[in-house]
Amino acid sequence: MASALSAGAVAFREARTGVLQQSQDSVIRQFRTSVDAVVVDIPPAPSRSHLQKAVHQVLRANQSQGWRVLATYGSLRAYAPHADFDMLSPELRRSVDTTRAAVFQRVNADGRPYLVVGMPVTYNSGEGTESRLSGMVMYLVVPQATEQAYVEAMVSAIEHATLVALGLAVVLALLAASGVLRPVRALRRATRRMAEGHLDVRLVVNGSDELADLSRSFNHMAAALDLSVAELRRLEAQARRFVADVSHELRTPLAAMSAVTDVLDASAPHLNRDAGEALRLISEGTSRLSVLVNDLMEISRFDAGAAELSLDEIDLAEFVQRTLAARGWRGRVETHLPRPGTLRTRVDPRRLDVVMANLLGNALRHGAPPVRLAIGVRQERADMAWAVIEVTDNGPGITEEAMPHIFERFYKASTTRTRSESSGLGLAIAAENVHLHGGRISAANRPGGGAAFTVELPLQTDIAAADHDFTAGAR
Amino acid sequence: MPRVLIVEDDPDVRKAVQLGLRHQGHDVLAAETGEEGLEQLGPFRPDVVVLDLMLPGMSGLDVCRRIRHRDQVPIIMVTAKGDDIDVVVGLEAGADDYVVKPVQARVLDARIRAVLRRQDASVSGAVRPRAESHGQLVIDRAGLVVTYRGEPVALAPSELRLLLTLSASPGQVFSRQQLLEAVWEHSYYGDVRLVDACVKRLRGKLGELGGDPRYIQTVRGFGYRFGSP
């Protein structure tokens, strides 16, 4: 739009200059012709009447053009039709006196434009010689109202044309903008919504331009994405259901098997060596299978989003002592705990018990003594504090390649562990339980050797927050 | 020899549990369905019922409610699901304890003995002769009869023990863990849900489920206390 305007402006100036130049040139040419025709009859030292006659002749030759003519020779002056020659500037007079060519000037008097031309009369002494100033000068004053009117008409014409063009341009621009911008904006909104996980977004396609093509492609992509994500979700749900179903189906035969392990255990010593050994293996396998199935069930509960937090405010130090005591680990774990009664927080005791039992059990099984348990508080911000529970051991630590997978399901850090009594789900369940509390769990190797597992739980001691009956959904 | 009635639909599990418990020295009768279990309740007169939660036909929950309706025999629920919600629903239906399948006969035996011991303890522990009245609630510790507004309230063993424990020291706050140990003899943190479910049942029977409970009050973040109006 700006370029259109400036182009208009340039064209206008060109046209204006052209109009004025042309009228000026034609006036000067006409004047010179008239003067040339007149001066032939003028003697070298003309009298006032000579001058007057010349003026009249010029005027006669150029009737009805609003000319005013003045002729001077020294102090002699003759003019017609009247004596209004105010716009003859001294500069013009001086320059006419010294040059041999016509001099002109555009003057504005009372808001009206005039062209003033000074034409010195010269003599040619002969071929090849310089012309000589006669001392006689003829002046012409022409009002340029017509030209002005032309220019003004032109300006208004251009103005009108420009306004119309501008209006047209704006309308066209708006149309184009809405035609381009609206679909682009819709596209932007749609991609954003899609990124937020709404895979069902589709664009309205109208027209057959590139934007419509783009919208159509977007819809195709969205549909394809929707389809494959739905397929993935279906497969995932199927896999989860499969795990839940399998572990559930395993339960019934296991229930029958584990109910009789004691009978087997009791009978084993009375049998011969091979049969006794066989019974013992079955009994052990049954208990290991029970642990695995229970862990699988727990994991599939997390997957189904059925795991619930049942919060209770407890004393952490007292709580871990109970966990240790319940499993007979009291003498085997070094504890560095805050004094009882100083660190209380809202947790789900059953779930935290699972976490602690897993970490301590792992350290006792796979690490080397001393196994240490330390609880502290880390103040993150003024309004945010974490209870930090750290379990360390002096064992070989965790290998580098195992580190990133340590909390994954069925990941067993060393192949020698595959025959241990753990299911390979313990740490995954521990991590799920910690996350359910809004906490963090991490594993690292200690500089001096041995593994360190750290659990951080947000400290919540707001008693008024909720009753115990309150349970929060897992997801 | 404690008499145990097992209600379990799966024949292998039924036989195995029967075998395992016999091995532990129990007199065991097994019923295949809930209906059969209910029928055997009268003639067999079990000391404890081990009830599978998932049964064909009448569900374990229904069986539990029916038994509770006419009998105060302790019920141990065996649940294959073990989801928190299943456990809570089972406990609220009136079970005194629950175990998650698969369970070793030894563990089941320990639970059965604990339930029976607690029942004996409520009887023998009730040496105080007089009935106490707390507003419209009258607790006769000798006769183990609880009346509310003059009507006797049928309480399951764990409900009765919970009420006796709480009302023994009105105003004192008991943590869930304390109550768990006093009423169920569990020594670990696992099952505070037992306490909550039992409190809910007890409140229901004392007609104070909606609104502000007068007798069994919740102390947020700590536990419960008995209020004597």
XYZ file of C-alpha atoms in Angstrom:
704
model
C 0.000 0.000 0.000
C 2.864 2.318 0.868
C 4.531 1.612 -2.435
C 1.291 2.378 -4.250
C 1.091 5.701 -2.437
C 4.689 6.680 -3.149
C 4.386 5.602 -6.757
C 1.302 7.811 -6.977
C 3.204 10.690 -5.447
C 6.085 10.368 -7.882
C 3.770 10.141 -10.865
C 1.892 13.180 -9.641
C 5.030 15.252 -9.300
C 6.207 14.235 -12.734
C 2.863 15.130 -14.238
C 2.708 18.460 -12.439
C 6.182 19.431 -13.553
C 5.350 18.331 -17.065
C 2.202 20.447 -17.233
C 3.917 23.571 -15.913
C 7.051 23.112 -17.977
C 5.132 22.654 -21.122
C 2.907 25.710 -20.673
C 5.927 27.752 -19.673
C 7.924 26.652 -22.689
C 5.079 27.402 -25.032
C 4.532 30.846 -23.481
C 8.219 31.689 -23.725
C 8.393 30.453 -27.298
C 5.320 32.448 -28.255
C 6.677 35.558 -26.548
C 10.028 35.244 -28.258
C 8.361 34.870 -31.670
C 6.255 37.972 -31.024
C 9.201 39.974 -29.779
C 11.367 38.850 -32.727
C 8.621 39.957 -35.067
C 8.320 43.309 -33.373
C 11.915 44.339 -32.884
C 12.624 44.381 -36.596
C 10.748 47.722 -36.784
C 12.414 49.171 -33.719
C 15.340 51.528 -34.311
C 18.536 51.069 -32.262
C 17.617 53.888 -29.898
C 13.873 53.636 -29.624
C 11.607 56.341 -28.289
C 8.762 55.760 -25.858
C 6.264 55.589 -28.680
C 8.367 52.956 -30.397
C 8.262 50.967 -27.238
C 4.538 51.485 -26.829
C 3.978 50.331 -30.362
C 6.021 47.211 -29.802
C 4.037 46.406 -26.682
C 0.780 46.772 -28.532
C 2.023 44.624 -31.374
C 2.994 41.853 -29.060
C -0.344 42.035 -27.275
C -2.184 42.071 -30.539
C -0.361 38.988 -31.706
C -1.298 37.170 -28.578
C -4.789 38.282 -27.793
C -6.982 37.003 -24.995
C -4.273 35.159 -23.063
C -4.238 37.617 -20.163
C -0.736 38.858 -21.122
C 0.736 42.002 -19.663
C 3.675 43.347 -21.547
C 6.283 45.920 -20.541
C 9.049 47.263 -22.642
C 11.956 49.200 -21.243
C 14.858 51.003 -22.814
C 17.009 52.750 -20.296
C 14.562 54.743 -18.236
C 11.877 54.578 -20.873
C 8.952 52.353 -20.108
C 5.918 51.335 -22.097
C 3.291 48.885 -21.034
C -0.124 47.476 -21.702
C -2.853 46.755 -20.744
C -2.035 48.200 -17.259
C 0.904 49.035 -15.066
C 0.780 46.183 -12.562
C 4.326 44.853 -12.713
C 5.051 44.399 -9.016
C 6.143 40.886 -9.464
C 9.148 41.934 -11.550
C 11.806 41.218 -9.031
C 15.056 43.196 -9.045
C 16.989 39.929 -9.448
C 15.111 39.242 -12.633
C 15.826 42.699 -13.947
C 19.474 42.408 -13.131
C 19.822 39.039 -14.720
C 18.005 40.234 -17.855
C 20.388 43.180 -18.083
C 23.413 40.919 -18.138
C 22.323 37.834 -20.088
C 21.493 37.484 -23.706
C 18.813 34.856 -23.191
C 15.312 34.923 -21.930
C 14.943 34.781 -18.201
C 11.830 33.623 -16.458
C 10.510 33.253 -13.026
C 7.416 31.798 -11.462
C 5.881 34.103 -8.990
C 3.035 33.728 -6.564
C 1.085 36.909 -5.939
C -1.992 36.933 -3.740
C -2.160 33.175 -3.962
C -2.232 33.273 -7.742
C 0.630 31.978 -9.840
C 2.242 34.125 -12.525
C 4.929 33.469 -15.026
C 7.265 36.409 -15.487
C 9.536 36.378 -18.517
C 12.265 38.894 -19.278
C 13.395 38.955 -22.925
C 16.397 41.135 -23.785
C 16.383 42.341 -27.379
C 19.620 41.594 -29.167
C 21.152 42.389 -32.524
C 22.984 40.092 -34.709
C 25.802 42.005 -36.406
C 26.424 39.225 -38.858
C 27.077 35.576 -39.336
C 29.434 34.065 -36.768
C 29.620 37.070 -34.523
C 28.230 37.327 -31.067
C 24.855 38.932 -30.664
C 24.811 42.243 -28.870
C 22.437 43.575 -26.201
C 20.395 46.415 -27.518
C 19.500 47.713 -24.054
C 15.857 47.225 -24.806
C 14.091 44.596 -22.740
C 10.578 43.301 -23.023
C 8.877 41.781 -20.071
C 5.847 39.540 -19.980
C 3.637 38.682 -17.052
C 1.193 35.832 -17.631
C -1.247 34.545 -15.040
C -1.033 30.791 -14.835
C -4.470 30.234 -13.362
C -5.378 27.793 -16.119
C -2.340 25.679 -15.484
C -2.972 25.903 -11.775
C -6.498 24.732 -12.380
C -5.114 21.897 -14.453
C -2.790 20.882 -11.701
C -5.481 21.144 -9.103
C -7.833 19.120 -11.216
C -5.094 16.620 -11.625
C -4.457 16.543 -7.895
C -8.084 16.003 -7.076
C -8.356 13.438 -9.819
C -5.362 11.645 -8.403
C -6.752 12.052 -4.942
C -10.006 10.482 -5.948
C -8.285 7.787 -7.868
C -5.960 7.107 -4.975
C -8.770 7.036 -2.431
C -10.749 4.652 -4.509
C -7.690 2.563 -5.173
C -6.775 2.693 -1.519
C -10.244 1.668 -0.427
C -10.205 -1.075 -2.976
C -6.761 -2.133 -1.824
C -7.839 -2.240 1.816
C -10.880 -4.302 1.013
C -8.794 -6.628 -1.112
C -6.121 -6.839 1.599
C -8.709 -7.636 4.238
C -10.223 -10.266 2.031
C -6.828 -11.731 1.307
C -5.854 -11.553 4.980
C -8.969 -13.286 6.156
C -8.561 -15.785 3.392
C -4.996 -16.497 4.443
C -4.767 -15.563 8.071
C -7.918 -17.277 9.276
C -6.932 -20.689 8.015
C -3.386 -20.168 9.276
C -4.698 -19.187 12.676
C -7.022 -22.170 12.702
C -4.075 -24.343 11.775
C -2.013 -22.903 14.604
C -4.822 -23.494 17.096
C -5.288 -27.004 15.837
C -1.599 -27.904 16.119
C -1.520 -26.490 19.620
C -4.547 -28.493 20.669
C -3.041 -31.544 19.098
C 0.169 -31.034 21.021
C -1.951 -30.905 24.162
C -3.148 -34.380 23.342
C -6.482 -33.672 21.681
C -5.968 -35.870 18.695
C -9.526 -35.486 17.510
C -9.039 -31.944 16.172
C -9.879 -31.497 12.499
C -9.887 -28.376 10.309
C -12.756 -27.198 8.165
C -11.540 -27.306 4.578
C -13.024 -24.944 2.027
C -11.693 -23.810 -1.286
C -9.029 -25.446 -3.352
C -5.990 -23.264 -2.773
C -2.715 -24.236 -1.148
C -4.127 -23.489 2.304
C -7.008 -25.840 1.741
C -4.461 -28.418 0.630
C -2.482 -27.797 3.780
C -5.584 -28.112 5.935
C -6.489 -31.320 4.191
C -2.991 -32.687 4.769
C -3.253 -31.662 8.408
C -6.523 -33.531 8.752
C -4.995 -36.590 7.145
C -2.052 -36.407 9.503
C -4.310 -35.923 12.526
C -6.466 -38.843 11.515
C -3.445 -41.052 10.969
C -1.939 -39.985 14.275
C -5.223 -40.491 16.065
C -5.512 -43.939 14.607
C -2.004 -45.041 15.493
C -2.192 -43.560 18.996
C -5.521 -45.250 19.560
C -3.979 -48.468 18.324
C -1.004 -48.020 20.639
C -3.291 -47.290 23.561
C -5.394 -50.306 22.747
C -2.304 -52.495 22.609
C -0.989 -51.047 25.826
C -4.304 -51.508 27.596
C -4.421 -55.028 26.235
C -0.922 -55.724 27.517
C -1.822 -54.358 30.932
C -5.012 -56.337 31.071
C -3.049 -59.365 30.018
C -0.608 -58.911 32.896
C -3.463 -58.390 35.338
C -5.394 -61.372 33.979
C -2.386 -63.634 33.931
C -1.380 -62.775 37.461
C -4.954 -63.201 38.546
C -5.227 -66.567 36.856
C -1.939 -67.610 38.419
C -3.396 -66.882 41.789
C -5.807 -69.771 42.002
C -3.321 -72.600 41.361
C -0.810 -70.747 43.522
C -3.343 -70.471 46.298
C -3.737 -74.233 46.179
C 0.027 -74.775 46.025
C 1.002 -72.400 48.800
C -1.684 -73.733 51.100
C 0.081 -77.093 51.109
C 3.756 -76.026 51.185
C 3.794 -76.522 54.945
C 2.513 -80.041 54.507
C 5.301 -80.628 51.980
C 7.917 -79.022 54.198
C 6.826 -81.178 57.089
C 6.962 -84.342 55.026
C 10.273 -83.665 53.271
C 12.588 -84.906 56.050
C 10.824 -88.255 56.183
C 11.337 -89.007 52.488
C 14.425 -90.292 50.719
C 17.005 -87.696 49.645
C 15.850 -87.119 46.069
C 12.173 -86.913 46.852
C 12.876 -84.654 49.810
C 15.011 -82.341 47.687
C 12.304 -82.281 45.004
C 9.689 -81.299 47.566
C 11.921 -78.576 48.966
C 12.429 -77.122 45.472
C 8.693 -77.113 44.818
C 8.062 -75.441 48.143
C 10.675 -72.744 47.476
C 9.478 -72.210 43.928
C 5.954 -71.801 45.189
C 6.880 -69.073 47.642
C 8.948 -67.279 45.014
C 6.058 -67.507 42.584
C 3.743 -66.094 45.247
C 6.007 -63.066 45.701
C 6.165 -62.560 41.933
C 2.423 -62.789 41.477
C 1.780 -60.419 44.351
C 4.266 -57.924 42.890
C 2.706 -58.292 39.439
C -0.718 -57.622 40.892
C 0.618 -54.549 42.642
C 2.206 -53.273 39.427
C -0.941 -53.888 37.419
C -2.886 -51.934 40.035
C -0.554 -49.006 39.421
C -1.029 -49.444 35.675
C -4.771 -49.494 36.017
C -4.637 -46.312 38.084
C -6.309 -48.172 40.929
C -3.543 -47.516 43.448
C -4.842 -45.225 46.134
C -3.096 -43.201 48.769
C -4.390 -43.651 52.269
C -2.637 -40.869 54.118
C -1.949 -40.764 57.809
C 0.304 -38.515 59.799
C 3.102 -40.562 61.304
C 6.456 -40.163 62.976
C 9.008 -41.196 60.367
C 11.700 -42.315 62.807
C 9.300 -44.471 64.767
C 7.839 -45.769 61.543
C 11.110 -47.060 60.068
C 11.965 -48.672 63.397
C 8.747 -50.641 63.115
C 9.526 -51.627 59.539
C 12.917 -52.918 60.695
C 11.459 -54.701 63.692
C 8.674 -56.347 61.726
C 11.231 -57.978 59.443
C 13.809 -58.807 62.049
C 16.394 -56.427 60.580
C 16.997 -54.354 63.671
C 20.496 -55.586 64.397
C 21.563 -55.566 60.768
C 20.908 -51.924 59.877
C 22.722 -48.884 61.305
C 20.269 -46.052 61.764
C 20.758 -42.308 61.915
C 17.316 -41.044 62.708
C 15.907 -37.808 64.071
C 14.669 -37.970 67.652
C 11.182 -39.505 67.883
C 8.475 -36.911 67.688
C 10.513 -34.405 65.684
C 9.730 -35.485 62.124
C 6.082 -36.136 61.403
C 4.537 -36.144 57.968
C 1.508 -37.407 56.080
C 2.216 -40.605 54.184
C 0.502 -43.839 53.311
C 2.158 -46.099 55.908
C 1.488 -49.322 54.041
C 3.065 -47.978 50.857
C 6.025 -46.386 52.584
C 6.554 -49.684 54.388
C 6.777 -51.405 50.990
C 9.319 -48.817 49.810
C 11.503 -49.135 52.904
C 11.305 -52.920 52.923
C 12.382 -53.030 49.289
C 15.334 -50.675 49.655
C 16.564 -52.201 52.899
C 15.950 -55.733 51.670
C 17.946 -55.010 48.500
C 20.802 -53.504 50.474
C 20.884 -56.462 52.857
C 20.679 -59.010 50.058
C 22.943 -57.512 47.408
C 25.113 -55.049 49.299
C 27.629 -55.660 52.026
C 27.327 -54.526 55.634
C 27.163 -52.039 57.154
C 23.781 -51.117 55.725
C 22.880 -47.630 56.872
C 19.547 -45.870 57.071
C 19.571 -42.102 57.543
C 16.648 -39.699 57.669
C 16.995 -35.949 57.408
C 15.186 -32.855 56.218
C 16.122 -30.729 53.239
C 14.644 -27.241 53.112
C 14.185 -26.354 49.464
C 12.297 -23.094 49.798
C 10.725 -21.334 52.705
C 7.459 -23.173 52.051
C 8.865 -26.410 50.673
C 10.718 -29.048 52.644
C 11.515 -32.679 51.906
C 12.055 -35.616 54.158
C 15.173 -37.326 52.829
C 15.510 -41.037 53.495
C 18.827 -42.563 52.469
C 19.738 -46.222 52.400
C 23.394 -47.008 51.790
C 25.496 -50.128 51.808
C 29.130 -51.099 51.361
C 28.637 -53.560 48.539
C 29.993 -53.422 44.999
C 27.518 -50.710 44.033
C 25.539 -50.477 40.843
C 27.229 -50.893 37.464
C 27.183 -47.957 35.070
C 25.076 -49.760 32.476
C 22.556 -50.794 35.108
C 22.148 -47.322 36.588
C 19.613 -45.892 34.091
C 17.433 -49.026 34.267
C 17.547 -49.722 37.948
C 13.894 -48.712 38.505
C 12.598 -50.552 35.461
C 10.444 -53.626 35.770
C 12.190 -56.971 35.746
C 15.565 -55.294 35.405
C 18.066 -57.257 37.385
C 21.313 -55.452 37.919
C 23.509 -58.525 37.828
C 22.928 -61.913 36.326
C 23.854 -63.531 39.617
C 20.709 -62.032 41.039
C 18.390 -63.825 38.695
C 18.100 -66.687 41.101
C 17.531 -64.490 44.116
C 14.202 -64.411 45.842
C 13.354 -60.971 44.445
C 10.843 -60.701 41.650
C 12.623 -57.955 39.745
C 9.660 -55.707 40.422
C 10.600 -54.489 43.895
C 12.349 -51.283 42.879
C 9.741 -50.514 40.215
C 7.015 -50.837 42.845
C 9.037 -48.745 45.288
C 9.422 -46.022 42.663
C 5.690 -46.087 41.853
C 4.850 -45.771 45.530
C 7.233 -42.860 45.996
C 5.805 -41.089 42.950
C 2.307 -41.648 44.249
C 3.360 -39.612 47.279
C 4.623 -36.821 45.013
C 8.161 -37.764 46.013
C 11.376 -38.664 44.216
C 13.615 -41.685 44.273
C 17.157 -41.944 42.970
C 20.051 -44.349 42.969
C 23.756 -43.539 42.972
C 27.113 -45.031 43.783
C 28.915 -43.680 46.796
C 32.417 -42.301 46.265
C 33.813 -44.788 48.767
C 32.004 -47.714 47.131
C 28.559 -49.112 47.686
C 25.137 -48.048 46.514
C 23.007 -45.219 47.865
C 19.254 -45.052 47.350
C 17.595 -41.775 48.217
C 13.886 -41.202 48.707
C 12.598 -37.678 49.047
C 9.061 -37.108 50.252
C 7.386 -33.723 50.416
C 6.880 -32.831 54.070
C 3.195 -32.384 54.744
C 2.263 -31.669 58.288
C -0.941 -29.829 57.622
C -3.201 -31.634 60.046
C -6.280 -29.762 58.931
C -5.700 -30.736 55.310
C -7.672 -33.929 55.342
C -9.090 -36.683 57.419
C -7.605 -40.117 57.213
C -10.688 -41.296 55.366
C -9.616 -39.111 52.510
C -8.018 -41.095 49.736
C -6.388 -39.641 46.705
C -6.626 -41.320 43.345
C -3.386 -42.512 41.890
C -3.735 -40.691 38.642
C -9.675 -78.069 67.960
C -11.108 -74.986 66.329
C -13.790 -75.635 63.791
C -13.210 -73.772 60.536
C -15.734 -73.421 57.767
C -14.136 -72.726 54.391
C -16.248 -71.299 51.594
C -14.252 -71.609 48.386
C -15.429 -72.390 44.872
C -12.206 -73.653 43.291
C -11.920 -77.392 44.051
C -8.087 -77.456 44.110
C -7.819 -74.501 46.421
C -10.587 -75.871 48.580
C -8.862 -79.206 48.956
C -5.450 -77.630 49.484
C -6.633 -75.198 52.156
C -8.542 -77.976 53.827
C -5.417 -80.129 53.789
C -3.179 -77.333 54.986
C -5.446 -76.322 57.839
C -6.028 -79.925 58.924
C -2.276 -80.255 58.990
C -2.229 -77.228 61.328
C -4.682 -79.014 63.557
C -8.049 -77.551 62.674
C -11.356 -79.297 62.207
C -12.237 -78.150 58.710
C -15.449 -78.242 56.727
C -15.428 -76.952 53.176
C -18.403 -75.517 51.336
C -18.480 -75.036 47.584
C -20.857 -72.114 47.355
C -22.083 -69.287 49.528
C -25.500 -70.926 49.846
C -23.940 -74.160 51.030
C -21.774 -72.245 53.481
C -24.807 -70.525 54.951
C -26.572 -73.876 55.264
C -23.640 -75.423 57.104
C -23.447 -72.539 59.559
C -26.127 -74.013 61.825
C -25.224 -77.726 61.886
C -21.444 -77.295 61.854
C -21.325 -74.339 64.270
C -17.857 -73.143 63.152
C -15.583 -71.070 65.368
C -14.428 -69.107 62.366
C -15.444 -68.736 58.726
C -12.830 -68.428 56.001
C -14.698 -66.850 53.138
C -13.584 -66.428 49.545
C -14.677 -63.079 48.200
C -15.206 -64.138 44.603
C -17.838 -66.833 44.468
C -20.172 -67.897 41.679
C -23.799 -67.133 42.369
C -24.065 -65.379 45.728
C -20.937 -63.253 46.123
C -18.664 -63.461 49.139
C -19.792 -59.988 50.170
C -23.426 -61.106 50.258
C -22.528 -64.216 52.204
C -20.593 -62.062 54.659
C -23.559 -59.725 55.165
C -25.970 -62.656 55.615
C -23.750 -64.300 58.180
C -23.345 -61.038 60.056
C -27.084 -60.634 60.052
C -27.669 -63.648 62.255
C -24.335 -64.690 63.698
C -21.345 -63.090 65.413
C -18.905 -65.730 64.231
C -15.544 -64.221 63.188
C -15.068 -64.010 59.443
C -11.719 -63.997 57.682
C -12.022 -62.905 54.132
C -9.755 -64.426 51.508
C -9.577 -62.145 48.532
C -7.979 -62.893 45.221
C -8.174 -59.273 44.224
C -6.375 -57.524 47.024
C -7.129 -54.110 45.545
C -7.507 -51.566 48.271
C -11.092 -50.986 47.352
C -11.970 -54.682 47.490
C -10.388 -55.019 50.886
C -12.187 -51.986 52.226
C -15.532 -53.102 50.825
C -14.994 -56.551 52.350
C -14.122 -55.111 55.721
C -17.090 -52.811 55.648
C -19.351 -55.777 54.887
C -18.392 -57.114 58.294
C -15.237 -59.189 57.927
C -12.939 -59.245 60.933
C -9.771 -59.779 58.967
C -8.664 -60.455 55.443
C -5.835 -62.210 53.673
C -4.806 -61.895 50.055
C -4.401 -64.998 47.922
C -2.132 -66.874 47.591
C -1.798 -67.527 51.277
C 0.216 -70.129 53.080
C -1.707 -72.377 55.395
C 0.659 -71.303 58.183
C -0.289 -67.652 57.729
C -3.979 -68.449 57.543
C -3.632 -70.533 60.674
C -1.968 -67.625 62.482
C -4.784 -65.312 61.473
C -7.414 -67.804 62.596
C -5.743 -68.268 65.960
C -5.447 -64.512 66.398
C -9.125 -63.980 65.677
C -10.097 -66.725 68.113
C -7.682 -65.499 70.782
C -9.157 -62.019 70.541
C -12.637 -63.399 70.923
C -11.629 -65.315 74.018
C -9.868 -62.235 75.307
C -12.985 -60.116 74.982
C -14.854 -62.594 77.079
C -12.241 -63.210 79.719
C -11.016 -59.619 79.753
C -14.447 -58.355 80.617
C -14.144 -58.641 84.362
C -15.786 -55.402 85.273
C -19.240 -56.230 86.547
C -21.164 -53.104 85.831
C -22.723 -51.837 82.663
C -21.582 -48.368 81.714
C -23.883 -45.961 80.032
C -22.738 -43.250 77.710
C -25.821 -41.269 76.842
C -28.119 -43.675 75.022
C -25.337 -46.198 74.593
C -25.024 -48.879 77.264
C -22.015 -51.169 77.288
C -22.249 -54.242 79.484
C -18.675 -55.447 79.741
C -19.622 -58.557 81.689
C -22.372 -59.807 79.433
C -20.760 -58.334 76.307
C -24.057 -56.775 75.378
C -24.257 -53.358 73.834
C -27.577 -51.563 73.722
C -28.316 -48.341 71.911
C -31.585 -46.543 72.697
C -32.678 -49.656 74.598
C -32.166 -51.944 71.603
C -29.368 -54.495 71.614
C -26.783 -53.854 68.906
C -25.379 -56.873 67.092
C -21.636 -56.335 66.917
C -19.019 -58.457 65.196
C -16.113 -59.543 67.393
C -13.738 -56.909 66.053
C -16.377 -54.186 66.363
C -17.071 -55.163 69.922
C -13.396 -55.202 70.810
C -12.858 -51.859 69.158
C -15.750 -50.347 71.081
C -14.559 -51.881 74.351
C -11.008 -50.641 73.790
C -12.080 -47.110 72.935
C -14.728 -46.777 75.615
C -12.396 -48.100 78.321
C -10.740 -44.671 78.352
C -13.170 -42.048 77.136
C -11.469 -38.953 75.780
C -8.133 -40.646 75.172
C -6.864 -40.503 71.604
C -5.798 -43.849 70.152
C -3.684 -43.951 67.034
C -4.763 -46.372 64.349
C -1.652 -48.404 65.017
C -2.524 -48.664 68.706
C -6.030 -49.788 67.849
C -4.693 -52.229 65.275
C -2.496 -53.796 67.895
C -5.157 -53.760 70.602
C -7.986 -55.132 68.501
C -6.345 -57.155 65.720
C -2.913 -57.870 67.216
C -1.157 -56.884 64.018
C 2.262 -55.581 64.741
C 3.009 -53.893 61.454
C 1.749 -50.878 59.601
C 0.053 -52.791 56.870
C -3.551 -52.633 57.688
C -4.752 -49.432 59.241
C -7.585 -49.848 56.774
C -8.979 -52.476 59.121
C -9.392 -49.789 61.740
C -11.050 -47.310 59.439
C -13.444 -49.883 58.007
C -14.356 -51.127 61.454
C -14.932 -47.615 62.764
C -17.223 -46.987 59.832
C -19.217 -50.124 60.548
C -19.445 -49.337 64.224
C -20.634 -45.812 63.517
C -23.254 -47.247 61.185
C -24.562 -49.532 63.897
C -24.650 -46.699 66.403
C -26.664 -44.654 63.944
C -24.165 -41.898 63.530
C -22.952 -42.205 59.982
C -24.240 -38.896 58.711
C -22.982 -35.682 60.222
C -21.051 -35.374 63.450
C -20.252 -38.621 65.274
C -20.726 -38.312 69.040
C -19.248 -41.567 70.232
C -16.391 -42.441 67.939
C -14.707 -39.229 66.963
C -11.986 -38.783 64.391
C -8.902 -36.901 65.527
C -7.448 -35.759 62.249
C -4.009 -37.057 61.500
C -3.838 -39.058 64.743
C -6.626 -41.538 65.170
C -9.851 -41.913 67.120
C -11.226 -41.267 70.569
C -14.382 -42.206 72.406
C -16.579 -39.314 73.360
C -19.016 -39.848 76.187
C -21.908 -37.452 75.867
